[in-house]
């Protein structure tokens, strides 16, 4: 809808160019002066209907002169009817204010957010779930991932150390298989080895809605096998008047026992002649200190009999680690609107999000004496193991920026949508200092007691005493490296929509889009120090006691924090002052290039055509999208031959592929509040940059040359998706729905694990640089085989305003997803099994309350166990089931001020893991467990 000045009454304006009469307007909410989207607007005399857009706008064209009765239906309000008279050849404007009747139920706060979300979901052409901010633009959750964890079919992967939600899985598919947009622009992907978008960097302060599209229409991007996640920020045109909203709060984490500040604010206003200009600015800043413990095995499990895990397994390394995290988020958003005319509107939206994570870890890890086997294939048990005091100081900065200029112009029954956008995402690690001091023990550290929740290593009394004594520890593993990755995107789109009048054919739409995605990865090894340095010389810190999380381990030593943080200068000063100290990374006076560094461009050219037809209670949306992608990359070729210096050469790779994507959505609407939906659509998942980079590594050992080469020619996975659902909406703000879905995926590739195949041997056998060499393995990556996932979803949201007195504030919501998945990876020795991050059951239940200025909810979410990844001997690492009880409470003590408190994982004192991974389903072997405890935010909100 093109934004128009607010009108108190219908009015008409003659236009010589207009052949037919038309009617447009906006729908507002009386209590908040906010625009209402998802309102069903119907002309009773003609049966024509439409729904209001995100700015509350509606429009009808092709009308004859006369008097018409309009009905406005929005969940939470009784249907409203109004009469409008239209003169010949005129464009009439009629705005409506809902909620002026005090007898209606309260549709603000959390109920207002539910009404907005369900109304938009009801009106949609496809299957989607909407999470809406309340009418003051406030989400109850801190970041975008946390806001989605109670949506049907959504599971959240938490950041291991800080415990916050980072990625989301839709219907059991990895986050990298989702298409994520911010204000219509594909979000840049800052991770170096996958296509995931970390949502913990995106604060919810200025988001107006988050929409999860579970079926895709032709005008949506090709990729998104899991679905599409669309984040929208607000604009001043979403409100009828000025908005001032400010929140000050504190963040408390149990284990860190610290309160940290959080502030956010939003300002919005419309101005100029007829309010044709609008500006909204918002910002948020927070600092959070968290503490946790992680206990995990590293370097994969070893079998006691070579290649026979049935003989029993044991870790090569087992780590006890405390993490102290300090996270700082900064978010800034701006939206500028200009209603150039009644037919044209321009909008600019800018979004900046930054997450700065400072992490200090204090660890003790045990390392087995050897991972070698004797001539009979038995693991050698005679070598003594070591204890290692390992500390790490790491700074990681994630930034996500998106800038979009879009426009909409209307000429009669034709609407033009156009836009250009830019987004960039960076992951930078200015510090990653790792230092360990090691001491030999009596035990071989190849035996652990797994009878309890925590593995206990086979230590002698003398070992226990030696571990706690700083004397005797010498410099062991240490490293400084640099990993910087960046993804930059440019895009432009042009869409045309024709709305013929008086026909079963409601819309015909076509469009084109071009996009360039450039990825850069820079990796470098900076420091590995060797020399006669003891832990006592370096400096000893305090003991670390894990008893707070119930771990039965004795306190362990830590290192001097100051020297750890300045490890680069410290180690270099030792090298400069003593020839016994050497940086092992230096070759010929310099540090060599890391062959994993690369630059790649992915250019996408897409076009589509689609149409919507309506026959009685049936509406059908269908069409086809064609997507052509060109990939080019610049990489390094590393040649390491025996008795020769390493050689680095620049290499280039090119590839292209075209995807044809038919899509069809059928909806049956016997009434406004009952919808049956069926969909078939196709989608793709582009290969990860890790595999299409084209990097080449040629190495010689014992006279034989092995070659590993990237494959820019990998094809995208291609999915056939089917969906069927039934939705019953309730006017008192509610829904009861059920749905089934099925996905068949060809050329499937697990995230971060791709099958390997024999590459072109002739190329290297004829390479003059390898003349006389024996070419052994020549390996490249290839597509996997097939995968499928199917499941059912149930969703219930219900308010009970009809109950007497205080009970009228009660409400409930509950949802459940049950699914099965199976994938043939194409990996040797790996049988068919579950997808990664695809739990068989996800269940949420909640009780809500809203009345007398009180808003409250108590929600329990539970996720079944799920496969996380593969490990040694092709064993699946399985995350055990996890549940969380969360609560929210607020009190509106004046019309403008509200106090609130939110708690996450209320029942967790720190002694229950938020992540419990096992080496095999139901195994007693611990892969890793994280303990972080509960978090609480509390504060005050002011809104004007």
PDB file of N, CA and C in Angstrom, residues 4 129 148 192 256 327 359 389 394 408 431 446 448 486 503 557 561 574 618 648 675 681 734 780 858 897 902 909 924:
ATOM      1  N   UNK A   4      -0.622   7.073   2.545  1.00  0.00           N
ATOM      2  CA  UNK A   4      -1.323   8.298   2.241  1.00  0.00           C
ATOM      3  C   UNK A   4      -1.575   9.043   3.540  1.00  0.00           C
ATOM      4  N   UNK A 129       4.655 -18.725   9.631  1.00  0.00           N
ATOM      5  CA  UNK A 129       4.445 -18.346  11.028  1.00  0.00           C
ATOM      6  C   UNK A 129       5.033 -16.964  11.228  1.00  0.00           C
ATOM      7  N   UNK A 148      12.338 -16.908  18.115  1.00  0.00           N
ATOM      8  CA  UNK A 148      11.733 -17.930  17.256  1.00  0.00           C
ATOM      9  C   UNK A 148      11.635 -19.294  17.912  1.00  0.00           C
ATOM     10  N   UNK A 192      32.938 -18.628   8.123  1.00  0.00           N
ATOM     11  CA  UNK A 192      33.923 -18.902   7.084  1.00  0.00           C
ATOM     12  C   UNK A 192      33.688 -20.213   6.341  1.00  0.00           C
ATOM     13  N   UNK A 256      27.928 -16.160  36.722  1.00  0.00           N
ATOM     14  CA  UNK A 256      28.853 -15.022  36.771  1.00  0.00           C
ATOM     15  C   UNK A 256      28.553 -14.108  37.944  1.00  0.00           C
ATOM     16  N   UNK A 327      30.078 -10.252  26.511  1.00  0.00           N
ATOM     17  CA  UNK A 327      29.504  -9.999  25.197  1.00  0.00           C
ATOM     18  C   UNK A 327      28.902  -8.597  25.169  1.00  0.00           C
ATOM     19  N   UNK A 359      36.351 -13.711  25.216  1.00  0.00           N
ATOM     20  CA  UNK A 359      36.262 -14.998  25.899  1.00  0.00           C
ATOM     21  C   UNK A 359      37.605 -15.377  26.513  1.00  0.00           C
ATOM     22  N   UNK A 389      47.828 -27.610  31.447  1.00  0.00           N
ATOM     23  CA  UNK A 389      47.116 -26.408  31.862  1.00  0.00           C
ATOM     24  C   UNK A 389      47.038 -25.499  30.639  1.00  0.00           C
ATOM     25  N   UNK A 394      40.424 -15.007  23.580  1.00  0.00           N
ATOM     26  CA  UNK A 394      39.953 -14.820  22.209  1.00  0.00           C
ATOM     27  C   UNK A 394      38.984 -13.648  22.155  1.00  0.00           C
ATOM     28  N   UNK A 408       7.865   1.814  -4.636  1.00  0.00           N
ATOM     29  CA  UNK A 408       6.630   1.242  -5.179  1.00  0.00           C
ATOM     30  C   UNK A 408       5.914   2.349  -5.922  1.00  0.00           C
ATOM     31  N   UNK A 431      42.252 -11.224  18.324  1.00  0.00           N
ATOM     32  CA  UNK A 431      43.063 -11.962  19.280  1.00  0.00           C
ATOM     33  C   UNK A 431      42.569 -13.400  19.349  1.00  0.00           C
ATOM     34  N   UNK A 446      44.418 -43.597  29.272  1.00  0.00           N
ATOM     35  CA  UNK A 446      43.618 -44.265  28.254  1.00  0.00           C
ATOM     36  C   UNK A 446      42.464 -45.046  28.879  1.00  0.00           C
ATOM     37  N   UNK A 448      38.986 -44.488  31.479  1.00  0.00           N
ATOM     38  CA  UNK A 448      38.095 -43.567  32.180  1.00  0.00           C
ATOM     39  C   UNK A 448      36.943 -44.346  32.800  1.00  0.00           C
ATOM     40  N   UNK A 486      34.628 -12.632   5.404  1.00  0.00           N
ATOM     41  CA  UNK A 486      33.713 -11.554   5.039  1.00  0.00           C
ATOM     42  C   UNK A 486      32.854 -11.992   3.866  1.00  0.00           C
ATOM     43  N   UNK A 503     -12.439 -10.057 -12.717  1.00  0.00           N
ATOM     44  CA  UNK A 503     -12.022 -11.326 -13.308  1.00  0.00           C
ATOM     45  C   UNK A 503     -11.634 -12.300 -12.209  1.00  0.00           C
ATOM     46  N   UNK A 557      44.796 -25.616  38.139  1.00  0.00           N
ATOM     47  CA  UNK A 557      45.569 -24.385  38.021  1.00  0.00           C
ATOM     48  C   UNK A 557      45.144 -23.582  36.795  1.00  0.00           C
ATOM     49  N   UNK A 561      46.771 -14.137  33.627  1.00  0.00           N
ATOM     50  CA  UNK A 561      45.895 -13.585  32.605  1.00  0.00           C
ATOM     51  C   UNK A 561      46.601 -12.503  31.783  1.00  0.00           C
ATOM     52  N   UNK A 574      60.773 -13.085  24.046  1.00  0.00           N
ATOM     53  CA  UNK A 574      61.641 -14.231  24.352  1.00  0.00           C
ATOM     54  C   UNK A 574      62.489 -14.601  23.134  1.00  0.00           C
ATOM     55  N   UNK A 618     -11.936 -20.940  -3.442  1.00  0.00           N
ATOM     56  CA  UNK A 618     -10.607 -21.438  -3.776  1.00  0.00           C
ATOM     57  C   UNK A 618      -9.733 -20.308  -4.314  1.00  0.00           C
ATOM     58  N   UNK A 648      53.711 -21.933  -3.417  1.00  0.00           N
ATOM     59  CA  UNK A 648      52.338 -21.439  -3.444  1.00  0.00           C
ATOM     60  C   UNK A 648      52.064 -20.790  -4.797  1.00  0.00           C
ATOM     61  N   UNK A 675      -9.062 -22.079   6.896  1.00  0.00           N
ATOM     62  CA  UNK A 675      -8.233 -22.165   5.699  1.00  0.00           C
ATOM     63  C   UNK A 675      -7.633 -23.567   5.613  1.00  0.00           C
ATOM     64  N   UNK A 681       6.330 -27.109  -3.955  1.00  0.00           N
ATOM     65  CA  UNK A 681       7.330 -26.163  -4.460  1.00  0.00           C
ATOM     66  C   UNK A 681       8.690 -26.842  -4.481  1.00  0.00           C
ATOM     67  N   UNK A 734      -6.878 -16.451  18.417  1.00  0.00           N
ATOM     68  CA  UNK A 734      -6.455 -17.826  18.603  1.00  0.00           C
ATOM     69  C   UNK A 734      -6.429 -18.583  17.301  1.00  0.00           C
ATOM     70  N   UNK A 780      38.640 -35.139  -4.767  1.00  0.00           N
ATOM     71  CA  UNK A 780      37.871 -33.901  -4.773  1.00  0.00           C
ATOM     72  C   UNK A 780      36.534 -34.169  -4.099  1.00  0.00           C
ATOM     73  N   UNK A 858       4.300 -18.227  31.217  1.00  0.00           N
ATOM     74  CA  UNK A 858       5.181 -19.272  31.720  1.00  0.00           C
ATOM     75  C   UNK A 858       5.178 -20.374  30.672  1.00  0.00           C
ATOM     76  N   UNK A 897       4.319   3.787  31.572  1.00  0.00           N
ATOM     77  CA  UNK A 897       5.475   3.117  32.157  1.00  0.00           C
ATOM     78  C   UNK A 897       5.134   1.688  32.555  1.00  0.00           C
ATOM     79  N   UNK A 902      12.146 -10.927  32.919  1.00  0.00           N
ATOM     80  CA  UNK A 902      12.126 -12.120  32.070  1.00  0.00           C
ATOM     81  C   UNK A 902      13.200 -13.079  32.552  1.00  0.00           C
ATOM     82  N   UNK A 909      19.948 -24.318  37.899  1.00  0.00           N
ATOM     83  CA  UNK A 909      20.861 -23.623  38.811  1.00  0.00           C
ATOM     84  C   UNK A 909      22.302 -23.656  38.319  1.00  0.00           C
ATOM     85  N   UNK A 924      27.172 -44.025  26.858  1.00  0.00           N
ATOM     86  CA  UNK A 924      27.723 -43.520  28.106  1.00  0.00           C
ATOM     87  C   UNK A 924      28.949 -42.656  27.862  1.00  0.00           C
TER      88      UNK A 924
END
